[in-house]
mmCIF file of C-alpha atoms and ligand atoms in Angstrom:
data_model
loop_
_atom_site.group_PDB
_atom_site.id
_atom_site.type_symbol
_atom_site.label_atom_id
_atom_site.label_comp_id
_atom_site.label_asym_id
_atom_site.label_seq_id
_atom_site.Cartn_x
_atom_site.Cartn_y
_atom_site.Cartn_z
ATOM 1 C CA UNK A 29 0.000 0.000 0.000
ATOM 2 C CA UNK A 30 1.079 3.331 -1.110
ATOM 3 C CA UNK A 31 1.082 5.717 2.181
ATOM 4 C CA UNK A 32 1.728 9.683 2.099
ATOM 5 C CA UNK A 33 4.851 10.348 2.869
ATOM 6 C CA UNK A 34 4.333 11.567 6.519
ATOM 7 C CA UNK A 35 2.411 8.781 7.645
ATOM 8 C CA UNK A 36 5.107 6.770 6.513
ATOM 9 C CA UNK A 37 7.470 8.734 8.672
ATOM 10 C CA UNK A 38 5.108 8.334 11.776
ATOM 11 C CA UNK A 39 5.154 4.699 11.428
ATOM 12 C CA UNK A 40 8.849 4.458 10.919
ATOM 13 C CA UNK A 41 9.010 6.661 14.064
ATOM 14 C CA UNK A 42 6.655 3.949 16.115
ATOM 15 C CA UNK A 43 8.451 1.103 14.854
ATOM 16 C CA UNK A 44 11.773 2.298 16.181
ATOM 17 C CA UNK A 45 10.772 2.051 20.198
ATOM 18 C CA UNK A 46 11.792 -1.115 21.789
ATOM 19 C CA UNK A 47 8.674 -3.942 21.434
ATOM 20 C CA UNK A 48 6.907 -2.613 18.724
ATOM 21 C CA UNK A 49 6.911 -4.410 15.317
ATOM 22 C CA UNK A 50 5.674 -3.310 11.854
ATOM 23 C CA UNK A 51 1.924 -4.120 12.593
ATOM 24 C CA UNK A 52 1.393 -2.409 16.056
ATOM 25 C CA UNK A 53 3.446 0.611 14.403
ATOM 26 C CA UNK A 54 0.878 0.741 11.520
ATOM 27 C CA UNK A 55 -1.736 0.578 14.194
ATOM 28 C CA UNK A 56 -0.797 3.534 16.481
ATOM 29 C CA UNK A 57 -0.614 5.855 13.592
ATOM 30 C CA UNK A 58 -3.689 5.022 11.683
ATOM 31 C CA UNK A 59 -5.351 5.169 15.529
ATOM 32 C CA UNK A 60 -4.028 9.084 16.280
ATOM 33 C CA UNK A 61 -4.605 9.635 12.921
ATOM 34 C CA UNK A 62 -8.156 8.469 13.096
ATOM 35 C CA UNK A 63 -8.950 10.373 16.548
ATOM 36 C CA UNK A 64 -9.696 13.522 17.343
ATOM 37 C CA UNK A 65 -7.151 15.972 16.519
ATOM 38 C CA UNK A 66 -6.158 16.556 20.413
ATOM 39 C CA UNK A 67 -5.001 13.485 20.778
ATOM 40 C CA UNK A 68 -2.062 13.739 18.437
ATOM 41 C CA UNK A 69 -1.402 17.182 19.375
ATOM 42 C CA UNK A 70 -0.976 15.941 23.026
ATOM 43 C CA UNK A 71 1.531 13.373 22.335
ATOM 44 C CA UNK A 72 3.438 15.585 20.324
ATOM 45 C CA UNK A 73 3.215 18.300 23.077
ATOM 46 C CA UNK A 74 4.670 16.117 25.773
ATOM 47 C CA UNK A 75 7.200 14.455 23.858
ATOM 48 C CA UNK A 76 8.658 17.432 22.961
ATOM 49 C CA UNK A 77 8.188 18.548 26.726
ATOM 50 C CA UNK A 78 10.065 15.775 28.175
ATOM 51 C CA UNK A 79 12.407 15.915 25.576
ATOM 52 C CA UNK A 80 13.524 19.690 26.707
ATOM 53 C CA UNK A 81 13.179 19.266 30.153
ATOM 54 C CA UNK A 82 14.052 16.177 31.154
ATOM 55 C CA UNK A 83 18.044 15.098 32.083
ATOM 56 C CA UNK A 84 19.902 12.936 34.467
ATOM 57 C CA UNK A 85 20.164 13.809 38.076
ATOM 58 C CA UNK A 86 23.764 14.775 38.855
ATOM 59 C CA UNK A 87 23.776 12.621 41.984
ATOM 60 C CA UNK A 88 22.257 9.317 40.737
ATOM 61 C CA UNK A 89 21.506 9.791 37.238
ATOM 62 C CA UNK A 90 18.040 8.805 37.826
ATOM 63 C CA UNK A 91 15.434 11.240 35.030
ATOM 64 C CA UNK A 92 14.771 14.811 36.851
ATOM 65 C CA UNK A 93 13.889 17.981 35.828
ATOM 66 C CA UNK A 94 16.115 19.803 38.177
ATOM 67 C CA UNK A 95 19.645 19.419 38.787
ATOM 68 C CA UNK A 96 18.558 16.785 41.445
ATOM 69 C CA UNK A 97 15.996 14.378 40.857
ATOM 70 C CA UNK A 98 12.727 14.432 42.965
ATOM 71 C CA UNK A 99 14.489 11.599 45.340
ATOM 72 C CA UNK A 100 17.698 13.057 45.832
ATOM 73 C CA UNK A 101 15.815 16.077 46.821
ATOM 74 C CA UNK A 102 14.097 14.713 49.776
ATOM 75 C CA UNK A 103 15.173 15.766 53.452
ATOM 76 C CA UNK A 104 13.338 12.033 54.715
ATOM 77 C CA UNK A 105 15.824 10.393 52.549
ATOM 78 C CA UNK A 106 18.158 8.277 53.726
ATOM 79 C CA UNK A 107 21.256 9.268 51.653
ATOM 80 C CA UNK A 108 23.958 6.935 53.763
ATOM 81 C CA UNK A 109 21.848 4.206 51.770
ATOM 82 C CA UNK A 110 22.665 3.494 48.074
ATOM 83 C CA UNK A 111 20.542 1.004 45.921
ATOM 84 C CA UNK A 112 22.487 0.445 42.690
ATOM 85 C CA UNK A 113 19.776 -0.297 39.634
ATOM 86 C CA UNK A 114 20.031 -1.110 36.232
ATOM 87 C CA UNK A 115 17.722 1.466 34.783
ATOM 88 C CA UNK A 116 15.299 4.526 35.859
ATOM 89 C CA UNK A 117 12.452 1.869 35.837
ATOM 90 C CA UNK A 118 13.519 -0.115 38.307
ATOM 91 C CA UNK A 119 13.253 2.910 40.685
ATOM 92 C CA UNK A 120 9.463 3.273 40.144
ATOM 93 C CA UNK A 121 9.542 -0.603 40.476
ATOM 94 C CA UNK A 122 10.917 -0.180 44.390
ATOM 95 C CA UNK A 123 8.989 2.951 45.378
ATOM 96 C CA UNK A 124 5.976 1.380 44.710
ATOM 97 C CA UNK A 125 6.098 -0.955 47.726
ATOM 98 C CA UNK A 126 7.120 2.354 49.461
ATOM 99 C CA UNK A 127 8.953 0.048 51.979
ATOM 100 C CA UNK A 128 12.547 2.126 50.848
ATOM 101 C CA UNK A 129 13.744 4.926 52.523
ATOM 102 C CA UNK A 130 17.568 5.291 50.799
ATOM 103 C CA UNK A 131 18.232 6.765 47.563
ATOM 104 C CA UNK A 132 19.624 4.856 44.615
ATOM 105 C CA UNK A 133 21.908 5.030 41.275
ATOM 106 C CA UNK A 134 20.964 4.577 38.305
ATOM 107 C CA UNK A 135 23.926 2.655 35.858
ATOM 108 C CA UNK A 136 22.209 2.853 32.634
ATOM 109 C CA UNK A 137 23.361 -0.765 31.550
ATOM 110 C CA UNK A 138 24.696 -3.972 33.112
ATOM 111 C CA UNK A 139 28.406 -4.760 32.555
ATOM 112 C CA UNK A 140 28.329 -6.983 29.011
ATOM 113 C CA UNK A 141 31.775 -7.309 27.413
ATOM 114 C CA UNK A 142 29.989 -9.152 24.498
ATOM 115 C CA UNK A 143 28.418 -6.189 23.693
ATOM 116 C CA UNK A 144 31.310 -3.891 24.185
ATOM 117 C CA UNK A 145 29.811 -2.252 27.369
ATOM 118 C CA UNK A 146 32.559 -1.453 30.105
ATOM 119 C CA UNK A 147 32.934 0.091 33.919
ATOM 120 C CA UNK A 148 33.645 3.123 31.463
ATOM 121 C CA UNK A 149 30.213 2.910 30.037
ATOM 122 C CA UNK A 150 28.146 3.130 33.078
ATOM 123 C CA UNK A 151 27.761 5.838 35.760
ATOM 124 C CA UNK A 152 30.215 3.647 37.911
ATOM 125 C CA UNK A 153 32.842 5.841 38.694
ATOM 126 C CA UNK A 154 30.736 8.448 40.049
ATOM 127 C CA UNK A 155 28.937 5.934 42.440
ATOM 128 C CA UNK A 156 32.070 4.705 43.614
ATOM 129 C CA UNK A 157 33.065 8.396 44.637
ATOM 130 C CA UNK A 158 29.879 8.825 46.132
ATOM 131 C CA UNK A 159 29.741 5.780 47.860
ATOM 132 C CA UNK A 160 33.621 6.673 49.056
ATOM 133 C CA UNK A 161 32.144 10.263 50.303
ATOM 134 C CA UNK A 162 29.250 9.780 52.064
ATOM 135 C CA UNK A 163 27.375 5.839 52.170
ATOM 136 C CA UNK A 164 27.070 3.159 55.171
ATOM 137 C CA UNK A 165 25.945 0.452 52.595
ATOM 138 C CA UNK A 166 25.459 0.472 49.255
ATOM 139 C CA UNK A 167 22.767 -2.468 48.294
ATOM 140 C CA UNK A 168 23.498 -4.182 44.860
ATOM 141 C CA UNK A 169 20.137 -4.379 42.810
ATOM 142 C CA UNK A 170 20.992 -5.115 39.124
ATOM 143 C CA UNK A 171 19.516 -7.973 37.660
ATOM 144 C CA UNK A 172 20.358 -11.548 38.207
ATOM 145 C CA UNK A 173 21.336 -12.076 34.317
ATOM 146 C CA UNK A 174 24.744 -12.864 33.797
ATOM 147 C CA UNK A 175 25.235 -9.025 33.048
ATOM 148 C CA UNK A 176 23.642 -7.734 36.384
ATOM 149 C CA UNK A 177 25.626 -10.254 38.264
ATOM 150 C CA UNK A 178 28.789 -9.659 36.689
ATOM 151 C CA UNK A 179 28.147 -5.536 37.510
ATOM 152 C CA UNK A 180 27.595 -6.412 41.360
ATOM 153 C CA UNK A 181 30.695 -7.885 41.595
ATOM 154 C CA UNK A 182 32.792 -5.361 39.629
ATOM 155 C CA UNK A 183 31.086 -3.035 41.861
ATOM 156 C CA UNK A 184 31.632 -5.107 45.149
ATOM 157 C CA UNK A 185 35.395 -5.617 44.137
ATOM 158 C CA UNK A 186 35.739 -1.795 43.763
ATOM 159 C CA UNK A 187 34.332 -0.922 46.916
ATOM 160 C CA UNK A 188 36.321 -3.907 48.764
ATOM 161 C CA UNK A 189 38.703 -1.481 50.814
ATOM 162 C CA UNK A 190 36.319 0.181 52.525
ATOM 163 C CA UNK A 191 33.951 -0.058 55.385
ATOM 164 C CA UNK A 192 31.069 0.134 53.611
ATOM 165 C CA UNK A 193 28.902 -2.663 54.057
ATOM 166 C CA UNK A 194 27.532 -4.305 50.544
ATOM 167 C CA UNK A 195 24.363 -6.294 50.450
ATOM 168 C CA UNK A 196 22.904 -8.125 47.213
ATOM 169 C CA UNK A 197 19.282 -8.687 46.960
ATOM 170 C CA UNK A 198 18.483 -12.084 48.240
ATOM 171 C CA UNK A 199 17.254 -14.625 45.960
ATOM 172 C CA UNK A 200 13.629 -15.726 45.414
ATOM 173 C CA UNK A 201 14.062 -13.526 42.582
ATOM 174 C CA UNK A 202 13.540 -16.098 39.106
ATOM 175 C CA UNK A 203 16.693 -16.721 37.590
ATOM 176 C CA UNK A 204 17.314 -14.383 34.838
ATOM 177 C CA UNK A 205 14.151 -12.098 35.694
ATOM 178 C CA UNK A 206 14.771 -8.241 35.556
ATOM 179 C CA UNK A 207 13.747 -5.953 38.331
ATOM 180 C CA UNK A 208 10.743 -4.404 36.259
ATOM 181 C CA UNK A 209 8.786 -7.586 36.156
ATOM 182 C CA UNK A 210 8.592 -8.381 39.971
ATOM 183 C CA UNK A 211 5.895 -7.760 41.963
ATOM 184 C CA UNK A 212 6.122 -5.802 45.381
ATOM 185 C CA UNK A 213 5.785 -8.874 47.973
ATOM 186 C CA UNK A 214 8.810 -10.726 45.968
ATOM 187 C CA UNK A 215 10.868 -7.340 45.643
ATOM 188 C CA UNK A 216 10.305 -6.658 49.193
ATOM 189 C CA UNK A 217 11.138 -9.880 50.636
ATOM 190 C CA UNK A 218 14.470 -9.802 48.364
ATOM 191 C CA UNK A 219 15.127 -6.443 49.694
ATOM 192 C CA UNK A 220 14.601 -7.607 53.627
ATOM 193 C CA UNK A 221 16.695 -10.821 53.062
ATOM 194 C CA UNK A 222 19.232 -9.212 51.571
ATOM 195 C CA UNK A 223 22.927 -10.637 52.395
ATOM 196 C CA UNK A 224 26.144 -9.348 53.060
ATOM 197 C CA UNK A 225 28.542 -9.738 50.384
HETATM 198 ZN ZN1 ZN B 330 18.830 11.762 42.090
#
């Protein structure tokens, strides 16, 4: 089928987000094409909203609109605690229990030498030095792939002559499962059995 140009364009755009093939692309775009007018002005509003004013937090990298995210911000927050994630998801993943009370850092990525990403790649360096400056324990939460697991101990290893105390998520977490698809009672009990590395 022959499409103008510009729809073309908005499907191409749909099809390049992680999970969404050629059909569901087709589908989105036909659907805000076929809706009231709002609609697509809305999206297009906010995604150029977020794109301007969101960035990293400079203290754990996690999306803010500030120079320190929403968390980091927070007087109640225990900053002496540091949960190490994967990925800005996995923070609305453990505030949902709202059984946390530290603050976290965000890598962006999991340690994968197949793929080329190093300890250079990640927001490492600056959790070490803020680990170094100011945390009691620093609680390992990347995934249990081999990737997350290989990350927890690089970070473990660096941390090693220290006094800060390291914990890793206990297990009852599947094998290979990623921190986005847990529910709360499994990442909670994880969190409260977590050992000492
Ligand atoms: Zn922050």
């Amino acid at each position: 089928m022959m499409l103008p140009p510009s729809l073309e364009q908005l499907i191409q755009c749909f099809h390049r987000l992680p999970g969404i093939g050629k059909k569901t692309a087709r589908r989105l775009a036909f659907h805000l094409l076929s809706t009231e007018g709002a609609t697509t002005l809305l999206l297009a509003d906010a995604l150029r909203e977020a794109h301007e004013k969101i960035r990293l937090c400079t203290n754990c990298f996690n999306f803010a609109e500030a120079i320190l995210c929403p968390i980091c911000s927070a007087p109640q927050r225990d900053s002496a605690i540091i949960c190490v994630v994967e990925k800005p998801t996995d923070i609305l993943n453990m505030e949902a229990g709202g059984f946390y009370n530290g603050t976290y850092h965000v890598l962006h990525g999991a340690l994968s030498p197949l793929e080329g990403v190093g300890p250079e790649h990640l927001h490492i360096a600056e959790l070490i030095q803020r680990a170094k400056t100011y945390a009691h324990e620093v609680i390992l939460a990347t995934g249990s792939s081999t990737e997350g697991e290989a990350t927890a101990l690089y970070i473990d290893r660096a941390l090693k002559d220290t006094n800060i105390k390291r914990t890793r998520l206990a297990r009852g977490i599947p094998a290979g499962s990623e921190l986005e698809y847990l529910d709360e009672i499994t990442l909670r009990r994880a969190l409260e059995g977590r050992i000492h590395l």
